[in-house]
Amino acid sequence: MAGVTENLGVDISSRRRCVWVNGPIIVGSGPSGLATAACLKEKGVPFVILERANCIASLWQRHTYDRLKLHLPKQFCQLPRLLFPANYPEYPTRKQFIDYLESYAKHFDISPRFNQGVESARFDHTCGLWRVTAGGDRKVEYIGRWLVAATGENAEKVVPQFEGLAEFGGSVSHASDYKSGQEYAGKRVLVVGCGNSGMEVSLDLCHHNAFPSMVVRNTIHVLPREVYGKSSFHLAVLLMKWLPLWLVDKIMLILSYLVLGSMENYGLRRPSVGPLELKNTNGRTPVLDIGALEKIKTGQINVVPGVKRFFPGKVELVDGQIIVMDSVILATGYRSNVPSWLQANDFFSKEGLPRQPFPNSWKGESGLYAVGFTKKGLSGASFDAASIAEDISRLWRDETTQQKRLGTCRGRCISHF
Ligand SMILES: Cc1cc2nc3c(=O)[nH]c(=O)nc-3n(C[C@H](O)[C@H](O)[C@H](O)COP(=O)(O)OP(=O)(O)OC[C@H]3O[C@@H](n4cnc5c(N)ncnc54)[C@H](O)[C@@H]3O)c2cc1C
Ligand SMILES: NC(=O)C1=CN([C@@H]2O[C@H](COP(=O)(O)OP(=O)(O)OC[C@H]3O[C@@H](n4cnc5c(N)ncnc54)[C@H](OP(=O)(O)O)[C@@H]3O)[C@@H](O)[C@H]2O)C=CC1
Ligand SMILES: O=C(O)C(=O)Cc1c[nH]c2ccccc12
């Protein structure tokens, strides 16, 4: 079930190789692409996965730090059709999650094409096919009936521009390149951003005897990862079966107060909208605290307001304070890169997320699909993957039956290009 026919055509103008794909072209081999591929495999549908990196799950393998653990319990993070090994802890480590993904790919015999960064994908209305250009110096054009965007909500780092940062002089990096606090021992580090990355990087810096100051410019929800030994995420999921969202939010906030105490005294103000409602409407993930709040309370993490500008070796904050710093870590988040490669398409917004919210965000027009853009983490990706495979397998079977009946193969048409 190779699913591809190589060299069927060569585009004379650019001399790029054309590859016919008898099934969907999946862009990205993170958890979303792998989950979709596994569901398709199970249904006997061939596919090709194009991956820009030289490994699967590059976000997890290359851009996460050593001490990272999943922050949702394992049952919310496993992919369809293959459970985590039974001996995995409640919150698997980064290494365990990567091992699981590697064995997942092996189990379903999924072999992505590596170093195939997709630069452009467009629907050719003349022949009703997707034309996807990928690769580095030697471009390849993949042509097929269906396109699955699986490049993720975290495809590119967000790097805000700050006045004077170029003259700062100390090390400046993004949280996606942070591995451990070891190299920061004894250093004053400005961590810009207080999402889960900013909080966990600041905590890790404390563990390595660095002195983090964390920039909090806005309101923020912090929930304990666990309430009296039970995952607060799991608790919220259970409560949502019976209670309206606003009431679940109220309960979560009361429980947070009981477990964490008031945050206001430490420079952390809560938004007026509840944590789950904010996640649903705006995609902002609440911080699931694994110890940073305690370090904030003891002053080991110094909470500071927004950044005004940088000077050599210093930062000026919006309240006028100027503080000396050795290093800056930008924990300023990520964005989708779909708008940079998907041509002329209004299924995705200019931010690169489907305009339709969950659960209707997985299917577009003309054979376009999106997996893992639900703002619902890995469980959202698993949902999309199953829906997409179901839909494509039905269409693929119809098309294959029709081709057999007519004795034609759509792939042949590309030799005319
Ligand atoms: C630090 C961190 C921790 C997280 N922890 C959790 C958690 O505990 N639980 C949870 O549910 N979610 C978590 N998330 C959310 C996260 O989005 C998912 O875990 C998951 O990685 C999403 O999978 P994905 O395949 O959609 O995207 P990704 O994992 O980002 O994979 C996308 C793949 O597409 C490739 N790609 C991108 N652009 C192109 C292109 N143009 N051409 C070809 N390939 C391309 C990338 O190289 C990458 O391999 C976390 C996110 C981060 C950043
Ligand atoms: N253990 C785990 O499982 C972990 C999971 N994650 C997940 O990874 C994803 C990404 O998280 P994260 O990397 O934290 O990104 P987020 O987008 O969640 O957070 C970005 C942070 O940067 C701040 N920020 C952005 N620009 C500026 C600026 N110019 N000045 C000051 N602050 C700024 C934002 O503030 P503002 O709100 O004001 O815009 C926000 O606090 C999330 O889904 C998260 O849950 C991350 C780490 C660990
Ligand atoms: O870790 C993430 O970013 C996730 O998106 C996982 C997630 C999905 N729904 C949530 C609600 C509260 C906290 C995390 C998540």
Coordinates of C-alpha atoms and ligand atoms in Angstrom, one line a residue:
M1 CA 0.0 0.0 0.0
A2 CA 2.7 2.5 -1.0
G3 CA 0.2 5.0 -2.2
V4 CA 2.6 6.9 -4.5
T5 CA 3.7 6.7 -8.1
E6 CA 7.1 8.4 -8.6
N7 CA 8.3 10.2 -11.7
L8 CA 5.0 10.0 -13.5
G9 CA 5.5 13.4 -14.7
V10 CA 8.2 16.1 -14.8
D11 CA 7.2 19.7 -14.9
I12 CA 9.3 20.9 -17.8
S13 CA 9.4 24.5 -16.9
S14 CA 10.9 24.0 -13.4
R15 CA 12.2 20.4 -13.9
R16 CA 10.7 19.5 -10.6
R17 CA 9.8 15.9 -9.9
C18 CA 6.1 15.0 -9.7
V19 CA 4.7 12.3 -7.4
W20 CA 1.2 11.1 -7.7
V21 CA -0.3 10.2 -4.3
N22 CA -3.2 7.7 -4.4
G23 CA -4.7 8.9 -1.2
P24 CA -4.4 11.9 1.1
I25 CA -1.2 14.1 1.4
I26 CA -0.7 14.7 5.1
V27 CA 1.5 17.7 6.0
G28 CA 3.3 17.3 9.3
S29 CA 4.3 14.2 11.3
G30 CA 3.5 15.3 14.8
P31 CA 0.9 13.6 16.9
S32 CA -1.9 14.9 14.7
G33 CA -0.3 13.6 11.4
L34 CA 0.6 10.3 13.0
A35 CA -2.9 9.8 14.5
T36 CA -4.5 10.5 11.1
A37 CA -2.1 8.1 9.4
A38 CA -2.9 5.3 11.9
C39 CA -6.6 5.7 11.4
L40 CA -6.2 5.6 7.6
K41 CA -3.9 2.6 7.8
E42 CA -6.6 0.8 9.7
K43 CA -9.0 1.5 6.9
G44 CA -6.6 0.4 4.2
V45 CA -6.2 3.9 2.7
P46 CA -2.8 4.7 1.4
F47 CA -1.2 8.2 2.1
V48 CA 2.0 10.2 2.2
I49 CA 3.2 12.2 5.1
L50 CA 5.5 15.2 4.4
E51 CA 7.6 16.4 7.3
R52 CA 9.9 19.4 7.2
A53 CA 12.2 18.0 9.9
N54 CA 14.3 14.8 9.8
C55 CA 12.3 13.1 12.5
I56 CA 8.7 12.6 13.6
A57 CA 7.2 14.9 16.2
S58 CA 9.9 17.6 15.9
L59 CA 8.1 19.9 18.4
W60 CA 8.5 17.2 21.1
Q61 CA 11.9 15.9 20.0
R62 CA 13.7 19.2 19.2
H63 CA 11.8 22.0 20.9
T64 CA 10.9 20.9 24.4
Y65 CA 13.0 20.9 27.6
D66 CA 14.4 18.0 29.5
R67 CA 12.2 18.1 32.5
L68 CA 8.9 18.5 30.6
K69 CA 6.0 16.2 31.5
L70 CA 2.5 16.1 29.9
H71 CA 0.3 18.3 32.1
L72 CA -2.9 16.4 31.4
P73 CA -3.4 12.8 32.7
K74 CA -2.3 10.2 30.2
Q75 CA -5.8 9.0 29.2
F76 CA -6.3 12.5 27.6
C77 CA -3.0 12.4 25.7
Q78 CA -2.9 9.0 24.0
L79 CA -3.6 8.7 20.3
P80 CA -6.2 6.5 18.7
R81 CA -5.9 2.7 18.4
L82 CA -2.8 2.3 20.6
L83 CA -2.7 3.0 24.3
F84 CA 0.2 4.2 26.4
P85 CA 2.1 1.3 27.9
A86 CA 0.4 0.2 31.2
N87 CA 3.5 1.1 33.3
Y88 CA 3.5 4.7 32.2
P89 CA 2.9 7.2 35.1
E90 CA -0.2 9.5 35.3
Y91 CA 1.8 12.3 33.7
P92 CA 4.3 10.8 31.2
T93 CA 7.6 12.5 30.8
R94 CA 8.8 14.0 27.5
K95 CA 11.0 11.0 26.9
Q96 CA 8.2 8.6 27.5
F97 CA 5.9 10.5 25.2
I98 CA 8.5 10.5 22.4
D99 CA 9.1 6.8 22.9
Y100 CA 5.4 6.2 22.6
L101 CA 5.1 8.3 19.4
E102 CA 8.1 6.4 17.9
S103 CA 6.5 3.0 18.7
Y104 CA 3.2 4.3 17.5
A105 CA 4.7 5.1 14.1
K106 CA 6.5 1.7 14.0
H107 CA 3.3 -0.2 15.1
F108 CA 1.3 1.3 12.2
D109 CA 4.2 1.1 9.8
I110 CA 4.1 4.9 9.2
S111 CA 7.2 6.2 7.3
P112 CA 7.0 10.0 6.7
R113 CA 9.1 11.6 4.0
F114 CA 11.5 13.7 6.0
N115 CA 13.1 17.0 4.9
Q116 CA 10.0 17.7 2.9
G117 CA 9.0 21.2 4.2
V118 CA 5.8 22.1 2.4
E119 CA 6.2 25.5 0.8
S120 CA 3.0 25.7 -1.2
A121 CA -0.2 23.8 -1.5
R122 CA -2.9 24.8 -4.0
F123 CA -6.1 23.3 -5.3
D124 CA -5.9 23.0 -9.1
H125 CA -9.5 23.6 -10.2
T126 CA -8.8 22.4 -13.7
C127 CA -8.1 18.8 -12.7
G128 CA -9.7 18.9 -9.2
L129 CA -6.4 17.9 -7.5
W130 CA -4.1 19.3 -4.8
R131 CA -0.6 20.3 -5.9
V132 CA 1.8 20.4 -3.1
T133 CA 5.4 21.7 -3.4
A134 CA 7.9 20.5 -0.9
G135 CA 11.6 19.8 -0.4
G136 CA 14.7 22.0 -0.2
D137 CA 17.0 22.4 -3.2
R138 CA 15.4 19.6 -5.1
K139 CA 11.7 20.4 -5.2
V140 CA 9.1 17.7 -5.5
E141 CA 5.5 18.3 -6.5
Y142 CA 3.1 15.9 -4.8
I143 CA -0.3 15.7 -6.5
G144 CA -3.4 14.1 -4.9
R145 CA -7.1 14.3 -4.3
W146 CA -7.0 15.1 -0.6
L147 CA -4.8 17.4 1.6
V148 CA -4.6 17.1 5.4
A149 CA -3.0 20.0 7.2
A150 CA -1.3 18.6 10.4
T151 CA 1.3 21.3 10.9
G152 CA 0.0 22.2 14.4
E153 CA -0.9 25.3 16.4
N154 CA 2.7 25.6 17.5
A155 CA 4.5 25.5 14.2
E156 CA 6.5 28.7 14.6
K157 CA 7.7 30.6 17.6
V158 CA 6.3 34.0 18.3
V159 CA 9.2 36.5 18.8
P160 CA 8.0 40.0 19.6
Q161 CA 10.1 43.0 18.7
F162 CA 11.4 44.9 21.7
E163 CA 13.2 48.2 21.4
G164 CA 16.9 47.9 22.3
L165 CA 16.9 44.1 22.4
A166 CA 19.6 43.9 19.7
E167 CA 21.9 45.9 22.0
F168 CA 21.1 43.9 25.2
G169 CA 24.3 42.0 24.9
G170 CA 23.4 38.9 27.0
S171 CA 22.0 35.6 25.7
V172 CA 18.5 35.9 24.2
S173 CA 16.5 32.8 23.3
H174 CA 13.0 31.4 22.9
A175 CA 11.5 28.8 25.3
S176 CA 11.3 26.4 22.3
D177 CA 15.2 26.2 22.4
Y178 CA 15.4 25.9 26.2
K179 CA 16.7 22.5 27.4
S180 CA 17.6 23.0 31.1
G181 CA 18.5 25.7 33.6
Q182 CA 22.0 24.3 33.9
E183 CA 23.7 26.9 31.8
Y184 CA 21.9 29.7 33.8
A185 CA 23.2 28.8 37.3
G186 CA 23.8 32.0 39.2
K187 CA 22.4 34.2 36.4
R188 CA 19.6 36.8 36.4
V189 CA 17.2 35.7 33.8
L190 CA 14.2 37.6 32.4
V191 CA 11.5 35.2 31.3
V192 CA 9.0 37.1 29.1
G193 CA 5.6 35.4 29.3
C194 CA 3.7 33.6 31.9
G195 CA 1.8 30.8 30.1
N196 CA 2.7 27.2 30.9
S197 CA 6.1 27.6 29.2
G198 CA 7.0 30.8 31.1
M199 CA 5.9 29.3 34.5
E200 CA 7.7 25.9 33.9
V201 CA 10.9 27.5 32.5
S202 CA 11.0 29.9 35.6
L203 CA 10.5 26.9 37.9
D204 CA 13.3 24.9 36.2
L205 CA 15.6 27.9 36.5
C206 CA 14.9 27.9 40.2
H207 CA 15.9 24.2 40.4
H208 CA 19.2 25.2 38.8
N209 CA 20.0 28.1 41.1
A210 CA 19.3 30.8 38.6
F211 CA 17.4 34.0 39.5
P212 CA 14.3 34.3 37.3
S213 CA 12.1 37.4 36.9
M214 CA 8.9 36.5 35.0
V215 CA 7.1 39.2 33.0
V216 CA 3.3 39.2 33.6
R217 CA 1.7 41.9 31.6
N218 CA -1.9 40.7 31.7
T219 CA -4.4 38.7 33.7
I220 CA -3.8 35.0 34.0
H221 CA -5.6 31.9 35.3
V222 CA -3.5 29.5 37.3
L223 CA -5.1 26.2 38.4
P224 CA -3.4 23.5 40.5
R225 CA -2.6 20.5 38.3
E226 CA -4.2 18.4 41.0
V227 CA -6.8 19.1 43.6
Y228 CA -6.5 16.8 46.6
G229 CA -4.7 14.2 44.5
K230 CA -7.1 14.3 41.6
S231 CA -6.3 15.9 38.2
S232 CA -8.1 19.2 38.0
F233 CA -8.5 18.8 34.3
H234 CA -10.1 15.4 34.8
L235 CA -12.4 16.8 37.5
A236 CA -13.5 19.6 35.1
V237 CA -14.2 17.1 32.4
L238 CA -16.4 15.0 34.8
L239 CA -18.2 18.0 36.1
M240 CA -19.0 19.3 32.6
K241 CA -21.0 16.1 32.0
W242 CA -23.6 17.4 34.5
L243 CA -23.1 21.1 35.0
P244 CA -23.0 24.2 32.8
L245 CA -19.6 25.6 31.9
W246 CA -19.9 28.8 34.1
L247 CA -20.6 26.7 37.2
V248 CA -17.7 24.3 36.5
D249 CA -15.5 27.4 36.2
K250 CA -16.8 28.7 39.5
I251 CA -16.1 25.4 41.2
M252 CA -12.6 25.3 39.7
L253 CA -11.8 28.8 40.9
I254 CA -13.0 27.9 44.5
L255 CA -10.9 24.7 44.5
S256 CA -7.9 26.7 43.2
Y257 CA -8.4 29.2 46.0
L258 CA -8.5 26.4 48.6
V259 CA -5.4 24.7 47.2
L260 CA -3.3 27.7 46.0
G261 CA -4.6 30.6 48.1
S262 CA -5.0 34.1 46.7
M263 CA -2.7 35.1 43.8
E264 CA -3.5 38.8 43.8
N265 CA -0.8 39.5 46.4
Y266 CA 1.8 38.1 44.1
G267 CA 1.1 40.2 41.1
L268 CA -1.1 37.7 39.4
R269 CA -4.6 38.9 38.5
R270 CA -7.3 36.6 37.2
P271 CA -9.3 37.4 34.1
S272 CA -13.0 38.2 34.6
V273 CA -13.9 35.3 32.3
G274 CA -13.5 31.8 33.8
P275 CA -10.6 29.5 32.8
L276 CA -12.5 26.9 30.7
E277 CA -14.7 29.6 29.1
L278 CA -11.6 31.5 28.2
K279 CA -10.0 28.4 26.8
N280 CA -13.1 27.7 24.7
T281 CA -13.6 31.2 23.4
N282 CA -10.1 32.5 23.1
G283 CA -7.9 29.4 23.1
R284 CA -5.9 30.8 26.1
T285 CA -4.7 27.7 28.1
P286 CA -4.9 28.2 31.9
V287 CA -1.6 27.5 33.6
L288 CA -1.7 24.1 35.3
D289 CA 0.6 24.8 38.2
I290 CA 3.3 22.2 39.1
G291 CA 5.2 24.3 41.6
A292 CA 5.9 27.7 40.1
L293 CA 3.3 29.5 42.3
E294 CA 5.1 28.3 45.4
K295 CA 8.4 29.8 44.1
I296 CA 6.5 33.1 43.3
K297 CA 5.2 33.1 46.9
T298 CA 8.7 32.6 48.4
G299 CA 10.1 35.3 46.0
Q300 CA 12.4 32.9 44.2
I301 CA 10.5 33.8 41.0
N302 CA 10.2 37.6 40.9
V303 CA 7.0 38.7 39.1
V304 CA 7.5 41.9 37.1
P305 CA 5.2 44.0 34.8
G306 CA 5.5 44.4 31.0
V307 CA 8.7 45.2 29.2
K308 CA 9.2 48.8 27.9
R309 CA 12.6 48.5 26.3
F310 CA 16.1 46.9 26.7
F311 CA 19.5 48.6 27.3
P312 CA 22.9 46.9 27.4
G313 CA 22.6 44.4 30.3
K314 CA 19.3 45.9 31.5
V315 CA 15.6 46.0 31.0
E316 CA 13.2 48.9 31.6
L317 CA 9.7 47.8 32.7
V318 CA 6.4 49.7 32.0
D319 CA 6.3 50.9 35.6
G320 CA 9.7 52.7 35.1
Q321 CA 11.9 50.2 37.1
I322 CA 15.2 49.3 35.4
I323 CA 16.7 46.0 36.4
V324 CA 20.0 44.4 35.6
M325 CA 19.7 41.1 33.6
D326 CA 22.2 38.5 32.3
S327 CA 19.8 36.6 29.9
V328 CA 16.4 36.8 28.3
I329 CA 14.2 33.8 27.5
L330 CA 11.1 34.6 25.4
A331 CA 8.3 32.3 26.5
T332 CA 6.0 34.3 24.2
G333 CA 4.2 31.4 22.6
Y334 CA 3.7 29.9 19.1
R335 CA 1.6 30.3 16.0
S336 CA 0.4 28.3 13.1
N337 CA 2.2 28.5 9.8
V338 CA -0.6 27.4 7.5
P339 CA -1.0 30.9 5.9
S340 CA 2.6 30.7 4.7
W341 CA 2.0 27.6 2.6
L342 CA -1.7 27.1 1.9
Q343 CA -2.7 29.2 -1.1
A344 CA -5.9 31.0 -1.7
N345 CA -8.0 29.4 1.0
D346 CA -10.6 30.9 3.3
F347 CA -11.1 27.8 5.4
F348 CA -8.3 29.0 7.6
S349 CA -8.2 32.4 9.2
K350 CA -5.2 34.7 8.7
E351 CA -3.9 33.4 12.1
G352 CA -3.8 30.0 10.4
L353 CA -6.6 28.4 12.4
P354 CA -9.9 27.0 11.0
R355 CA -12.6 29.6 11.0
Q356 CA -15.2 26.9 12.2
P357 CA -14.8 26.0 15.9
F358 CA -14.6 22.5 17.3
P359 CA -16.2 20.0 16.5
N360 CA -16.5 21.3 12.9
S361 CA -13.0 22.4 12.3
W362 CA -11.7 19.3 10.6
K363 CA -13.3 19.5 7.1
G364 CA -13.0 22.2 4.5
E365 CA -13.8 22.4 0.8
S366 CA -12.3 20.5 -2.2
G367 CA -10.8 17.6 -0.2
L368 CA -9.1 19.9 2.4
Y369 CA -8.8 18.7 6.0
A370 CA -7.4 20.1 9.2
V371 CA -6.2 18.0 12.2
G372 CA -5.0 19.3 15.6
F373 CA -6.2 22.9 15.3
T374 CA -9.0 22.7 17.9
K375 CA -7.2 24.3 20.9
K376 CA -8.0 21.1 22.7
G377 CA -4.6 19.5 22.8
L378 CA -4.0 15.9 21.9
S379 CA -7.5 14.7 22.6
G380 CA -8.8 17.3 20.1
A381 CA -6.3 15.9 17.5
S382 CA -7.4 12.3 18.1
F383 CA -11.0 13.4 17.5
D384 CA -10.1 15.1 14.3
A385 CA -8.0 12.2 13.1
A386 CA -10.8 9.7 13.5
S387 CA -13.3 11.9 11.7
I388 CA -11.0 12.6 8.8
A389 CA -10.0 9.0 8.3
E390 CA -13.7 8.0 8.3
D391 CA -14.5 10.6 5.7
I392 CA -11.6 10.1 3.4
S393 CA -11.9 6.3 3.5
R394 CA -15.5 6.5 2.3
L395 CA -14.5 8.9 -0.6
W396 CA -11.4 6.9 -1.4
R397 CA -13.3 3.7 -1.7
D398 CA -16.0 5.3 -3.9
E399 CA -13.3 6.8 -6.2
T400 CA -11.3 3.5 -6.4
T401 CA -14.4 1.5 -7.2
Q402 CA -15.3 4.0 -9.9
Q403 CA -11.8 4.0 -11.4
K404 CA -11.8 0.2 -11.5
R405 CA -15.2 0.3 -13.3
L406 CA -14.0 2.8 -15.8
G407 CA -10.6 1.2 -16.1
T408 CA -8.8 4.5 -15.6
C409 CA -6.4 5.9 -13.0
R410 CA -6.5 9.5 -12.2
G411 CA -2.7 9.4 -11.7
R412 CA -2.2 9.0 -15.4
C413 CA -3.4 12.5 -16.0
I414 CA -0.4 14.1 -14.3
S415 CA 1.9 12.8 -17.0
H416 CA 0.4 15.5 -19.2
F417 CA 1.6 18.3 -16.9
Ligands
LIG1 C1 5.7 22.5 25.5 C2 4.4 21.9 25.1 C3 3.7 21.0 25.9 C4 2.4 20.5 25.6 N1 1.8 19.6 26.4 C5 0.6 19.1 26.1 C6 -0.1 18.2 26.9 O1 0.4 17.8 28.0 N2 -1.3 17.7 26.5 C7 -1.9 18.1 25.4 O2 -3.0 17.6 25.1 N3 -1.3 19.0 24.6 C8 -0.1 19.5 24.9 N4 0.6 20.5 24.1 C9 -0.1 20.9 22.9 C10 0.5 20.4 21.6 O3 0.1 21.2 20.6 C11 0.2 18.9 21.3 O4 0.8 18.2 22.3 C12 0.8 18.3 20.0 O5 2.2 18.5 19.9 C13 0.1 18.8 18.8 O6 0.4 17.9 17.8 P1 0.4 18.4 16.2 O7 0.8 17.2 15.4 O8 -0.9 19.0 15.9 O9 1.5 19.5 16.1 P2 3.1 19.4 16.3 O10 3.5 18.5 17.4 O11 3.6 20.8 16.3 O12 3.6 18.7 14.9 C14 3.5 19.4 13.7 C15 4.6 18.8 12.7 O13 4.4 19.4 11.5 C16 5.7 19.8 11.0 N5 5.6 20.9 10.1 C17 5.3 22.2 10.4 N6 5.2 22.9 9.3 C18 5.5 22.1 8.2 C19 5.6 22.3 6.8 N7 5.4 23.5 6.3 N8 5.9 21.2 6.0 C20 6.1 20.0 6.6 N9 6.0 19.8 7.9 C21 5.7 20.8 8.7 C22 6.5 20.0 12.2 O14 7.9 19.9 12.0 C23 6.0 19.0 13.2 O15 6.7 17.8 13.2 C24 1.8 21.0 24.4 C25 2.5 21.9 23.6 C26 3.7 22.4 23.9 C27 4.4 23.4 23.1
LIG2 N1 3.8 20.8 30.7 C1 3.1 21.1 29.6 O1 2.3 20.2 29.2 C2 3.3 22.3 28.9 C3 2.3 22.7 28.0 N2 2.5 23.9 27.3 C4 1.5 24.2 26.2 O2 2.2 24.8 25.1 C5 1.3 25.8 24.5 C6 2.1 27.1 24.4 O3 2.3 27.6 25.7 P1 3.3 28.9 25.9 O4 4.5 28.6 25.2 O5 3.3 29.2 27.3 O6 2.5 30.0 25.1 P2 1.2 30.9 25.5 O7 0.7 31.4 24.2 O8 0.3 30.1 26.3 O9 1.8 32.0 26.4 C7 2.5 33.1 25.8 C8 2.8 34.1 26.9 O10 3.6 35.1 26.4 C9 3.1 36.4 26.8 N3 3.6 37.4 25.8 C10 3.5 37.3 24.5 N4 4.0 38.4 23.9 C11 4.5 39.2 25.0 C12 5.1 40.5 25.1 N5 5.4 41.2 24.0 N6 5.4 40.9 26.3 C13 5.1 40.2 27.4 N7 4.5 39.0 27.4 C14 4.2 38.5 26.2 C15 1.6 36.2 26.8 O11 1.0 37.2 27.5 P3 -0.5 37.7 27.1 O12 -1.4 36.8 27.7 O13 -0.5 39.0 27.8 O14 -0.5 37.9 25.6 C16 1.5 34.8 27.5 O15 1.7 35.0 28.9 C17 0.1 25.9 25.4 O16 -0.9 25.2 24.8 C18 0.6 25.3 26.7 O17 -0.5 24.8 27.5 C19 3.6 24.7 27.5 C20 4.5 24.3 28.4 C21 4.4 23.2 29.2
LIG3 O1 -1.6 21.8 26.8 C1 -2.4 22.4 26.1 O2 -2.1 23.4 25.5 C2 -3.7 21.9 25.8 O3 -4.2 22.4 24.9 C3 -4.3 20.8 26.6 C4 -5.6 21.3 27.1 C5 -6.7 21.1 26.4 N1 -7.7 21.7 27.2 C6 -7.2 22.2 28.3 C7 -7.8 22.9 29.4 C8 -7.0 23.3 30.4 C9 -5.6 23.1 30.3 C10 -5.1 22.4 29.2 C11 -5.8 22.0 28.2

